[in-house]
Short mmCIF file of C-alpha atoms and ligand atoms in Angstrom, two decimals:
data_model
loop_
_atom_site.label_atom_id
_atom_site.label_comp_id
_atom_site.label_asym_id
_atom_site.label_seq_id
_atom_site.Cartn_x
_atom_site.Cartn_y
_atom_site.Cartn_z
CA MET A 651 -18.59 28.85 42.00
CA THR A 652 -17.48 31.95 40.13
CA ASP A 653 -14.33 32.03 38.06
CA VAL A 654 -14.00 35.79 37.68
CA SER A 655 -10.53 35.87 39.19
CA LEU A 656 -9.11 33.04 37.08
CA PRO A 657 -6.28 34.31 34.92
CA GLU A 658 -7.36 34.57 31.29
CA LEU A 659 -4.79 33.85 28.64
CA ILE A 660 -5.43 35.31 25.20
CA SER A 661 -3.91 32.94 22.71
CA PHE A 662 -3.25 32.07 19.12
CA GLU A 663 -3.22 28.29 19.00
CA LEU A 664 0.12 27.93 17.16
CA CYS A 665 2.06 30.53 19.13
CA PRO A 666 5.20 29.22 20.87
CA PHE A 667 5.25 32.24 23.20
CA VAL A 668 1.72 31.55 24.45
CA GLN A 669 2.64 27.90 24.84
CA ARG A 670 5.33 28.84 27.38
CA SER A 671 2.69 30.31 29.64
CA VAL A 672 0.28 27.41 29.10
CA ILE A 673 3.03 24.97 30.11
CA THR A 674 3.82 27.07 33.19
CA LEU A 675 0.14 27.16 34.21
CA LEU A 676 -0.34 23.41 33.63
CA GLN A 677 2.90 22.46 35.35
CA LYS A 678 1.81 24.50 38.39
CA GLY A 679 -1.73 23.08 38.30
CA VAL A 680 -3.33 26.54 38.04
CA ASP A 681 -6.90 26.88 36.75
CA PHE A 682 -7.13 29.38 33.94
CA LYS A 683 -9.29 30.46 31.03
CA ILE A 684 -7.97 30.47 27.49
CA ASN A 685 -9.40 32.65 24.79
CA TYR A 686 -8.23 31.92 21.24
CA ILE A 687 -8.06 34.65 18.63
CA ASP A 688 -6.84 34.76 15.05
CA ILE A 689 -3.71 36.85 15.45
CA HIS A 690 -3.73 37.59 11.70
CA ASP A 691 -7.20 39.10 11.99
CA PRO A 692 -7.43 40.16 15.62
CA PRO A 693 -10.76 41.29 17.04
CA GLU A 694 -11.27 44.93 17.90
CA TRP A 695 -11.38 44.27 21.68
CA PHE A 696 -7.93 42.62 21.47
CA GLN A 697 -6.45 45.57 19.60
CA GLN A 698 -7.75 47.81 22.37
CA ILE A 699 -6.10 45.89 25.20
CA SER A 700 -2.85 44.65 23.59
CA PRO A 701 -0.21 47.42 23.48
CA LEU A 702 2.07 45.47 21.10
CA GLY A 703 -0.72 43.69 19.22
CA LYS A 704 0.82 40.35 20.15
CA VAL A 705 -0.18 37.27 22.08
CA PRO A 706 0.14 36.15 24.78
CA VAL A 707 -1.85 38.66 26.76
CA MET A 708 -3.00 37.71 30.23
CA ARG A 709 -5.89 39.38 31.97
CA VAL A 710 -5.96 39.10 35.75
CA ASP A 711 -9.02 40.89 37.14
CA ASN A 712 -8.77 44.25 35.37
CA THR A 713 -5.04 44.19 34.78
CA VAL A 714 -3.61 43.33 31.39
CA LEU A 715 -0.17 41.71 31.23
CA PHE A 716 1.79 41.14 28.03
CA GLU A 717 5.12 39.58 26.99
CA SER A 718 5.41 35.86 27.74
CA ALA A 719 8.52 36.17 29.92
CA VAL A 720 6.81 38.78 32.09
CA ILE A 721 3.61 36.74 32.32
CA ASN A 722 5.64 33.70 33.39
CA GLU A 723 7.50 35.72 36.02
CA TYR A 724 4.13 36.88 37.41
CA LEU A 725 2.79 33.31 37.46
CA ASP A 726 5.93 32.15 39.18
CA GLU A 727 5.62 34.77 41.93
CA VAL A 728 1.96 34.06 42.57
CA TYR A 729 1.68 30.29 42.26
CA SER A 730 3.94 27.76 43.93
CA PRO A 731 6.17 25.90 43.50
CA THR A 732 8.65 28.38 42.14
CA PHE A 733 10.20 27.54 38.78
CA HIS A 734 13.23 29.74 39.46
CA PRO A 735 16.49 28.71 41.11
CA ASN A 736 17.07 30.18 44.56
CA THR A 737 20.07 32.44 44.02
CA ALA A 738 20.05 35.82 42.32
CA LEU A 739 22.88 34.74 40.06
CA ARG A 740 21.20 31.53 38.85
CA LYS A 741 17.90 33.39 38.41
CA ALA A 742 19.59 35.97 36.21
CA HIS A 743 21.36 33.17 34.33
CA ASN A 744 18.01 31.45 33.70
CA ARG A 745 16.46 34.71 32.48
CA ALA A 746 19.36 35.17 30.07
CA TRP A 747 18.74 31.71 28.56
CA ILE A 748 15.03 32.46 28.31
CA GLU A 749 15.93 35.49 26.22
CA PHE A 750 18.20 33.28 24.12
CA GLY A 751 15.21 30.95 23.59
CA SER A 752 13.18 33.86 22.22
CA GLU A 753 15.87 34.47 19.59
CA LEU A 754 15.78 30.78 18.72
CA VAL A 755 12.00 30.90 18.22
CA ILE A 756 12.51 33.74 15.76
CA ASN A 757 15.32 31.88 13.93
CA GLN A 758 13.01 28.87 13.62
CA HIS A 759 10.15 30.98 12.28
CA PHE A 760 12.45 32.67 9.75
CA TRP A 761 13.73 29.24 8.68
CA ALA A 762 10.20 27.99 8.10
CA THR A 763 9.20 31.07 6.10
CA ALA A 764 12.49 31.77 4.25
CA GLN A 765 11.87 32.58 0.62
CA ASP A 766 15.18 31.42 -0.85
CA ALA A 767 17.91 28.81 -0.33
CA GLU A 768 20.49 31.28 1.00
CA THR A 769 18.18 32.63 3.72
CA LEU A 770 17.16 29.10 4.62
CA GLU A 771 20.79 28.04 4.96
CA GLN A 772 21.66 31.10 7.04
CA CYS A 773 18.72 30.46 9.41
CA GLN A 774 19.65 26.79 9.76
CA SER A 775 23.21 27.76 10.55
CA ASP A 776 22.03 30.34 13.16
CA ILE A 777 19.89 27.64 14.76
CA LEU A 778 22.68 25.06 14.86
CA ALA A 779 25.01 27.65 16.38
CA LYS A 780 22.44 28.20 19.13
CA PHE A 781 22.02 24.45 19.62
CA HIS A 782 25.79 24.29 20.06
CA TRP A 783 25.70 26.99 22.76
CA LEU A 784 22.91 25.15 24.55
CA GLU A 785 24.73 21.83 24.35
CA ASN A 786 27.73 23.44 26.07
CA GLU A 787 25.52 25.03 28.70
CA LEU A 788 23.62 21.89 29.73
CA GLN A 789 24.78 19.87 32.72
CA ASP A 790 23.02 16.84 34.14
CA GLY A 791 19.34 16.63 33.29
CA PRO A 792 16.63 15.94 33.08
CA PHE A 793 15.92 19.69 33.11
CA PHE A 794 17.91 22.81 32.35
CA ASN A 795 18.85 23.28 36.01
CA GLY A 796 19.07 19.57 36.77
CA ALA A 797 16.34 17.94 38.85
CA ASP A 798 13.93 20.90 39.06
CA PHE A 799 11.65 22.15 36.30
CA SER A 800 12.18 25.85 35.54
CA LEU A 801 10.84 28.66 33.39
CA VAL A 802 13.72 27.88 31.02
CA ASP A 803 12.18 24.44 30.43
CA ALA A 804 8.78 26.03 29.73
CA THR A 805 10.51 28.26 27.16
CA TYR A 806 12.32 25.55 25.22
CA ALA A 807 9.63 22.82 25.10
CA PRO A 808 7.70 24.66 22.33
CA ILE A 809 10.94 25.01 20.34
CA PHE A 810 11.71 21.29 20.56
CA MET A 811 8.13 20.39 19.66
CA ARG A 812 8.35 22.50 16.50
CA SER A 813 11.86 21.22 15.72
CA ASP A 814 10.54 17.67 15.62
CA ILE A 815 7.64 18.55 13.34
CA LEU A 816 9.83 20.59 10.99
CA ALA A 817 12.41 17.78 10.86
CA GLN A 818 9.72 15.20 10.16
CA HIS A 819 7.88 17.13 7.43
CA PHE A 820 10.55 19.34 5.92
CA SER A 821 14.34 19.48 5.65
CA PHE A 822 14.95 20.94 9.11
CA GLU A 823 18.10 19.76 10.86
CA GLY A 824 17.08 19.36 14.48
CA TYR A 825 18.93 18.72 17.71
CA GLN A 826 19.62 15.01 17.11
CA ASN A 827 23.40 15.46 16.92
CA TYR A 828 23.57 17.19 20.30
CA PRO A 829 23.29 14.44 22.95
CA LYS A 830 22.55 16.63 25.98
CA LEU A 831 20.09 18.74 24.02
CA LYS A 832 18.39 15.62 22.72
CA ALA A 833 18.04 14.17 26.24
CA TRP A 834 16.69 17.51 27.50
CA ALA A 835 14.19 17.74 24.63
CA GLU A 836 13.00 14.19 25.23
CA SER A 837 12.49 14.87 28.94
CA LEU A 838 10.44 17.97 28.18
CA LEU A 839 8.36 16.46 25.38
CA ALA A 840 7.44 13.53 27.66
CA LEU A 841 5.84 15.86 30.26
CA GLU A 842 2.03 15.86 30.46
CA SER A 843 2.06 19.65 30.84
CA VAL A 844 3.86 19.92 27.52
CA LYS A 845 1.67 17.37 25.72
CA GLN A 846 -1.48 19.09 27.00
CA SER A 847 -0.24 22.57 26.11
CA VAL A 848 -1.36 22.26 22.49
CA ALA A 849 -4.42 20.91 20.69
CA PRO A 850 -4.36 17.17 19.82
CA ASP A 851 -4.02 18.01 16.11
CA PHE A 852 -1.29 20.57 16.69
CA ALA A 853 1.25 18.92 14.34
CA ALA A 854 -1.20 18.91 11.42
CA MET A 855 -2.26 22.51 12.09
CA PHE A 856 1.36 23.63 12.34
CA VAL A 857 2.32 21.93 9.06
CA TYR A 858 -0.72 23.45 7.36
CA PHE A 859 0.21 26.89 8.71
CA ILE A 860 3.81 26.57 7.55
CA LYS A 861 2.69 25.45 4.09
CA SER A 862 0.34 28.42 3.88
CA LYS A 863 3.39 30.70 4.23
CA GLU A 864 4.65 29.33 0.87
CA GLY A 865 8.29 29.63 1.85
CA TYR A 866 11.20 27.95 0.13
CA ILE A 867 10.75 24.71 2.13
CA THR A 868 7.23 24.29 0.77
CA LYS A 869 8.57 24.50 -2.79
CA THR A 870 11.22 21.86 -2.21
CA HIS A 871 9.02 19.48 -0.15
CA SER A 872 5.55 18.23 -0.98
N1 LIG B 930 8.13 38.92 22.75
C1 LIG B 930 6.77 38.45 22.66
C2 LIG B 930 6.58 37.78 21.32
C3 LIG B 930 5.12 37.37 21.10
C4 LIG B 930 4.82 37.16 19.62
O1 LIG B 930 5.63 37.48 18.73
N2 LIG B 930 3.62 36.64 19.35
C5 LIG B 930 3.19 36.49 17.98
C6 LIG B 930 2.40 35.20 17.76
S1 LIG B 930 3.39 33.78 18.03
C7 LIG B 930 2.23 37.62 17.65
O2 LIG B 930 1.35 37.92 18.42
N3 LIG B 930 2.44 38.25 16.49
C8 LIG B 930 1.56 39.26 16.02
C9 LIG B 930 2.30 40.44 15.47
O3 LIG B 930 3.54 40.50 15.59
O4 LIG B 930 1.63 41.32 14.94
C10 LIG B 930 6.47 37.49 23.83
O5 LIG B 930 7.42 36.85 24.32
O6 LIG B 930 5.31 37.43 24.26
#
């Protein structure tokens, strides 16, 4: 059997944006190919197909898609079941919180790579402010919209996974003081699709990567 029409995801193994798409594919039970590159030394062929020079990129036949939110929207249209709510208003609301999640990913990255105490503190405070917004937004779980898994869940699982590792190995203040957020994170991190979305040694690789950035946290923690 040929697999030429399988979607091919171009990935960097630590990327939280790629992980959103991997979770979406796994949660939908879609067969796909994954092609890992070193995003810090990308191969020539990648530079030629990636308009923003970022992962994820998804190749479907001869079409190249980029931007994780767009890739996930495509996957959601093509493969059932849908991971969007069924009203225009709730869909737009979910997309807004996906965008919010992208900001949170960036806050978390800046926290991990901050070069001084003031920047670190500012990033932590930005993150806690966002946790507060999320806590107020959440209703009954286990997922963002309640009973049904959504693209919002695929977006936040990578954030919670990294929060736990950063809290365990460094001084990161995670979501533990936000009961609804904590319950949501636990539901997501217990999913097979989330567990399988990273390599088995992901935590060690992530810690190694963060240490290699030589930020302030690596100077204050061994
Ligand atoms: N908005 C993009 C962000 C993707 C992104 O920033 N990916 C990082 C890796 S986690 C990347 O490729 N960075 C390379 C660069 O910025 O040059 C998305 O949602 O796909």
